[in-house]
C-alpha positions as a LaTeX table, in Angstrom:
\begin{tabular}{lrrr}
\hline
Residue & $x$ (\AA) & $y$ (\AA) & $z$ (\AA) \\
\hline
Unk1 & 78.45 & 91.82 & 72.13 \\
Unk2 & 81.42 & 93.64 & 72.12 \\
Unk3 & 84.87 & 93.10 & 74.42 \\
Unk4 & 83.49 & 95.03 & 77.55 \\
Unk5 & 81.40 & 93.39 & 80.14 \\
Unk6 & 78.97 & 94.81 & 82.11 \\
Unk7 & 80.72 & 94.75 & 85.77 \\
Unk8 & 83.37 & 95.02 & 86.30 \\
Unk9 & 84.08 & 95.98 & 82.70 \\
Unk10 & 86.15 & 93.13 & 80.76 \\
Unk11 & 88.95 & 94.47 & 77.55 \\
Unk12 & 90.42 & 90.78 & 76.35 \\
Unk13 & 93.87 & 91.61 & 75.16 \\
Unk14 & 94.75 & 89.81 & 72.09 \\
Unk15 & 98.69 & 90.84 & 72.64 \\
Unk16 & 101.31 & 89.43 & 70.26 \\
Unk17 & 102.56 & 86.09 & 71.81 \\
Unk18 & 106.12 & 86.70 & 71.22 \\
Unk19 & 108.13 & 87.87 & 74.28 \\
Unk20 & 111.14 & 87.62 & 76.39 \\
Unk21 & 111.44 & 84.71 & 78.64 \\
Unk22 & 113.20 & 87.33 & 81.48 \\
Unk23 & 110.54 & 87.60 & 84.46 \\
Unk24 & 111.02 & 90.79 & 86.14 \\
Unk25 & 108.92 & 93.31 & 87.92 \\
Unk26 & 110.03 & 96.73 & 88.16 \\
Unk27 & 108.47 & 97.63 & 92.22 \\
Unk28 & 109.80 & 100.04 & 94.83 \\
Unk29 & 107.23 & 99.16 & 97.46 \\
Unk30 & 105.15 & 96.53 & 99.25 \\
Unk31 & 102.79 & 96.66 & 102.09 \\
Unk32 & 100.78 & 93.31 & 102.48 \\
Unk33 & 100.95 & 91.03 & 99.86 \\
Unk34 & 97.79 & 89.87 & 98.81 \\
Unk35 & 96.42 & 86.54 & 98.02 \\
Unk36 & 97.17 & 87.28 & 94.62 \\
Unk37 & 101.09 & 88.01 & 94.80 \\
Unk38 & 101.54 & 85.94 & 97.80 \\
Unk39 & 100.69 & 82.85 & 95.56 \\
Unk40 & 103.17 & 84.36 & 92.99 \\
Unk41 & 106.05 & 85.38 & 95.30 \\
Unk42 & 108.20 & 82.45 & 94.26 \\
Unk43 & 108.58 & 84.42 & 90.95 \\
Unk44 & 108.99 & 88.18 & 92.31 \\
Unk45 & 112.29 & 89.08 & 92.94 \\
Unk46 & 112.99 & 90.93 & 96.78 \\
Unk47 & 110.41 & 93.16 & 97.79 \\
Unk48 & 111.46 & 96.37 & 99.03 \\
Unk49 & 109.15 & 98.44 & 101.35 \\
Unk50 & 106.10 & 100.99 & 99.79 \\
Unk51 & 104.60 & 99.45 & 96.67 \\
Unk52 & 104.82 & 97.72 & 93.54 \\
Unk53 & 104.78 & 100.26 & 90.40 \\
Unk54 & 105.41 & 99.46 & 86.88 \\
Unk55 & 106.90 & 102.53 & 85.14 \\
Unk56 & 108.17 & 102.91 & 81.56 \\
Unk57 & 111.65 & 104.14 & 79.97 \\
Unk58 & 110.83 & 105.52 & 76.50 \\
Unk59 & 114.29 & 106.70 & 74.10 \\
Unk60 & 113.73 & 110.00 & 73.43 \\
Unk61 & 116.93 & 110.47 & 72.19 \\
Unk62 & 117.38 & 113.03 & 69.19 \\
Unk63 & 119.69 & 112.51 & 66.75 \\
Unk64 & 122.02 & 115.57 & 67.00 \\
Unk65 & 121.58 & 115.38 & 71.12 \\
Unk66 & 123.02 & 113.81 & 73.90 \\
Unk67 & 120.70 & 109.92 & 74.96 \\
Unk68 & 117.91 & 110.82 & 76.53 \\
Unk69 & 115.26 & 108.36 & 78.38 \\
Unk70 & 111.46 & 109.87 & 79.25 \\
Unk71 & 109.96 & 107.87 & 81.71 \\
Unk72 & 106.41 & 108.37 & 80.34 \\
Unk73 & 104.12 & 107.55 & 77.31 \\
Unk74 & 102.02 & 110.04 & 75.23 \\
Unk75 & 98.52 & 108.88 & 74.96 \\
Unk76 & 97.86 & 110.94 & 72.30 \\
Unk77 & 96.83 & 108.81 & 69.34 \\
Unk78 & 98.91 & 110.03 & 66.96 \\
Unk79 & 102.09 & 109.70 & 68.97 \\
Unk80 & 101.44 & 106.80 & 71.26 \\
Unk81 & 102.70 & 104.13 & 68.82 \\
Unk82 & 106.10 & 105.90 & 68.37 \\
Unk83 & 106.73 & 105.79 & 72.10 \\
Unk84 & 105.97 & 102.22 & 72.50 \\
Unk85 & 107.77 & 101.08 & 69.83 \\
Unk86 & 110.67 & 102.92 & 71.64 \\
Unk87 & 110.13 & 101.54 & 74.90 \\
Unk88 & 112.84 & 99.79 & 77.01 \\
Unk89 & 112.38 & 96.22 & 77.37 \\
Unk90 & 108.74 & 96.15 & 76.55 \\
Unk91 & 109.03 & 92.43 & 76.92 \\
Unk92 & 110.18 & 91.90 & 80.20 \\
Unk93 & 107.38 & 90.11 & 82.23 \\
Unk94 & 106.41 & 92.77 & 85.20 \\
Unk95 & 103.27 & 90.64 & 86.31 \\
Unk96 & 104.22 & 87.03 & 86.16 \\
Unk97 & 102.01 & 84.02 & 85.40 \\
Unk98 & 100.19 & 82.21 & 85.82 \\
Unk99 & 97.28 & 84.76 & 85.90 \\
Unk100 & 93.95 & 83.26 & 86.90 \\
Unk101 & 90.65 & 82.54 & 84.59 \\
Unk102 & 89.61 & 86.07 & 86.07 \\
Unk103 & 92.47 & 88.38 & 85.30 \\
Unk104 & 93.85 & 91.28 & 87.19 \\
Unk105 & 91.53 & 94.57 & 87.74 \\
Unk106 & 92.88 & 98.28 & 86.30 \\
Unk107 & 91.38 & 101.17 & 88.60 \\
Unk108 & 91.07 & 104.68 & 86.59 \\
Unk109 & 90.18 & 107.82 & 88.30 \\
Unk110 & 91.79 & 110.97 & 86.53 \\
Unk111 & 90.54 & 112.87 & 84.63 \\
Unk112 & 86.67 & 110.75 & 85.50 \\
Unk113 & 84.49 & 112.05 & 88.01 \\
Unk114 & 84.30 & 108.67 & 89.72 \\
Unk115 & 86.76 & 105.66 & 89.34 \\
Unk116 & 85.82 & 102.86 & 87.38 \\
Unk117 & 87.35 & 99.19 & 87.79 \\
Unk118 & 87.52 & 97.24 & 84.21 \\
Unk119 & 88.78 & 93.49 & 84.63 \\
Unk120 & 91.44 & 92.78 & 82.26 \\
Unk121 & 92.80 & 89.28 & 80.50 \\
Unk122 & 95.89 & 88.57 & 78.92 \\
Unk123 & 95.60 & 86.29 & 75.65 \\
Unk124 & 98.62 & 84.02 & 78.01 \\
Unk125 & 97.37 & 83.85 & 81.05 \\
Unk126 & 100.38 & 81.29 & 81.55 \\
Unk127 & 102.97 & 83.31 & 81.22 \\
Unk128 & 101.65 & 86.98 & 83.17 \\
Unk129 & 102.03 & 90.69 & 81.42 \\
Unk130 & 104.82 & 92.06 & 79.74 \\
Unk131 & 105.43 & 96.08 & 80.11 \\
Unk132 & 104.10 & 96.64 & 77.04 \\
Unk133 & 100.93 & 94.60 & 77.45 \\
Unk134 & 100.31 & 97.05 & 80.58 \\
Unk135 & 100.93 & 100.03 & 78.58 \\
Unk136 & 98.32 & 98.89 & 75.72 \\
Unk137 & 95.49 & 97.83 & 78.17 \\
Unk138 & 95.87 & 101.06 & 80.16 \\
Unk139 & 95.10 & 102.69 & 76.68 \\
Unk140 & 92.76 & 100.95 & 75.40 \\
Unk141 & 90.85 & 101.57 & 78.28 \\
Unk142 & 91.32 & 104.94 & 78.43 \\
Unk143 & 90.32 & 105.43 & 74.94 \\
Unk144 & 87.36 & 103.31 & 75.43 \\
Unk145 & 86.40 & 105.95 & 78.21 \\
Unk146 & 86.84 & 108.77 & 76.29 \\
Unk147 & 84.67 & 107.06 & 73.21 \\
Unk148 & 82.07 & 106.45 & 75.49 \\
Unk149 & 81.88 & 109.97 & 77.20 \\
Unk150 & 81.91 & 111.27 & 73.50 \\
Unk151 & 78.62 & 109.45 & 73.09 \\
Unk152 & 77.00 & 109.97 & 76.25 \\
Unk153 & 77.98 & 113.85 & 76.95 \\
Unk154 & 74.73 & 115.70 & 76.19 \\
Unk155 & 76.34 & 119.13 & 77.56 \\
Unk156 & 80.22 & 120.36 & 76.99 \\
Unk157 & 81.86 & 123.58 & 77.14 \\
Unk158 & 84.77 & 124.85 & 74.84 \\
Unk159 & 88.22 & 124.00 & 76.40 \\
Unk160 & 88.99 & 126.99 & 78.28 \\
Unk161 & 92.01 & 129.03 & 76.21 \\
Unk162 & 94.60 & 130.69 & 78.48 \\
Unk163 & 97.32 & 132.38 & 77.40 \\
Unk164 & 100.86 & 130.77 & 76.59 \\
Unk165 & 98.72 & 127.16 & 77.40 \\
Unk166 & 99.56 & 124.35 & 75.21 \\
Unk167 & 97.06 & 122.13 & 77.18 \\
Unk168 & 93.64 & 124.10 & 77.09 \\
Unk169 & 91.70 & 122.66 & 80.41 \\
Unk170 & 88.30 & 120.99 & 79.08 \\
Unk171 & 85.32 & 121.70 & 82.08 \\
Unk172 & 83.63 & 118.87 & 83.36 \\
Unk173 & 81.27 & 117.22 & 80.32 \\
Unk174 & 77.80 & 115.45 & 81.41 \\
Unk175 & 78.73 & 111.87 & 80.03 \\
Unk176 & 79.10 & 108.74 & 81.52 \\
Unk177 & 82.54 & 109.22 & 83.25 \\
Unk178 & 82.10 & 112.97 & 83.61 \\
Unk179 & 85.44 & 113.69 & 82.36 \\
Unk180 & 87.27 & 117.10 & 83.45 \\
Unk181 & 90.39 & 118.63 & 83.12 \\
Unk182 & 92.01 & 117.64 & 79.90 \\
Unk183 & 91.24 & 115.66 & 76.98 \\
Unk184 & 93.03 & 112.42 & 75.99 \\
Unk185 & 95.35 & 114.14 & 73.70 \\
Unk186 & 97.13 & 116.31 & 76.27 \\
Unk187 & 97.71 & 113.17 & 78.96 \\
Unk188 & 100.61 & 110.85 & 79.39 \\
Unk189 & 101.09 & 107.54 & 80.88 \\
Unk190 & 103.41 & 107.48 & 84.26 \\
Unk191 & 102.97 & 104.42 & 85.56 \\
Unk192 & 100.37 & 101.63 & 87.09 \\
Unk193 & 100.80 & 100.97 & 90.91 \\
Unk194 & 99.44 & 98.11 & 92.94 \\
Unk195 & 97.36 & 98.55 & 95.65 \\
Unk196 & 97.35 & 95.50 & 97.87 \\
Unk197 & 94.23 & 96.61 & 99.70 \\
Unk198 & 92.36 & 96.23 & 97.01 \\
Unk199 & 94.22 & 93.72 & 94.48 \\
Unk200 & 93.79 & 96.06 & 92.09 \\
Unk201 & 96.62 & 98.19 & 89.34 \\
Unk202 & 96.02 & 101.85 & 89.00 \\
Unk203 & 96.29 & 103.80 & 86.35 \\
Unk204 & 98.29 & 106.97 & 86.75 \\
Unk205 & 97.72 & 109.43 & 83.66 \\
Unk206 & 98.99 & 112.81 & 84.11 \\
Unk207 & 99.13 & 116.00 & 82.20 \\
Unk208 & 102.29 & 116.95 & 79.99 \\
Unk209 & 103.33 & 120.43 & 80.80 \\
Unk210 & 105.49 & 121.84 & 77.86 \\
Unk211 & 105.61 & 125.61 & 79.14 \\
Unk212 & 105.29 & 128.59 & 77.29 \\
Unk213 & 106.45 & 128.50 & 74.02 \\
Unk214 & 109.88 & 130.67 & 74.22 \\
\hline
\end{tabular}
């Protein structure tokens, strides 16, 4: 039996135990707190109206430019690993311990024709999620999705080729999540927001745009 169970889906994060002892949480907004934060509030700092969102600062910077921060991560395999290993403060605690026996839920919904909860589990529940804990689950879930939908899809189209389009639109496939729009390559990671109606964190992939190519 692999790490995924059946529902709500389960990925056990076996995250390096070495992090910063810091406990922040980087939020902008906050309806209702739930049961959930409310028993954690002694360790947030001030909440601020809206809601809580964990976003990422990645150092783009370029050798022969000017310091340059992108506030997103490429989920592209290939470059994914670059961008976290250049993330600012990827240590910093943004969902503080202790987490219960049962984890905290992720919520995806783009590019998936339906959304899909998977329950997630930090290897210390004790001590919460660092940024960079968030920022593996998310993809590792997202990857898992795309896996699956590989293996399901009976029926795909060709990516649809338009001119001066460095992210070719995929049509809807037949799979499991019934994934649309783009494939996993072409997304990026913005940021995971709370949603205190639900207790759940979610996901918020988008699509890079890199314009025409002049």
């Amino acid at each position: 039996m692999g790490p995924w169970s059946s529902s709500p889906r389960e990925l056990r994060l076996l995250l390096s135990p070495t992090i910063s002892s810091t406990q922040s949480l980087h939020l902008s907004k906050l309806l209702n707190p739930s049961k959930h934060l409310t028993a954690m509030s002694s360790r947030l700092p001030s909440l601020l109206g809206g809601q809580i969102c964990i976003e990422w600062r990645v150092d783009a910077s370029d050798t022969n430019e000017k310091p340059m921060l992108r506030n997103f991560i490429r989920m592209a395999k290939n470059l994914r690993d670059a961008d976290m290993a250049a993330m600012v403060n990827p240590n910093r605690i943004v969902i503080p311990g202790p987490i219960g026996k049962e984890g905290i839920l992720l919520q995806c919904g783009y590019p998936l024709s339906k959304i899909c909860t998977f329950r997630v589990r930090s290897h210390d529940p004790s001590r919460g999620f660092t940024r960079l804990d968030m920022a593996r689950a998310a993809l590792k879930i997202y990857d898992h999705i795309y896996e699956v939908e590989a293996k399901t899809m009976t029926e795909r189209d060709d990516p649809i080729i338009l001119p001066y389009c460095t992210a070719p639109p995929r049509p809807i496939s037949n799979g499991k999540y019934g994934i649309w729009g783009y494939d996993i390559q072409y997304l990026i990671l913005e940021s995971i927001v709370y949603d205190d109606l639900t207790d759940t964190w979610n996901v918020v992939p988008c699509v890079e745009c890199l314009g025409p190519p002049f």
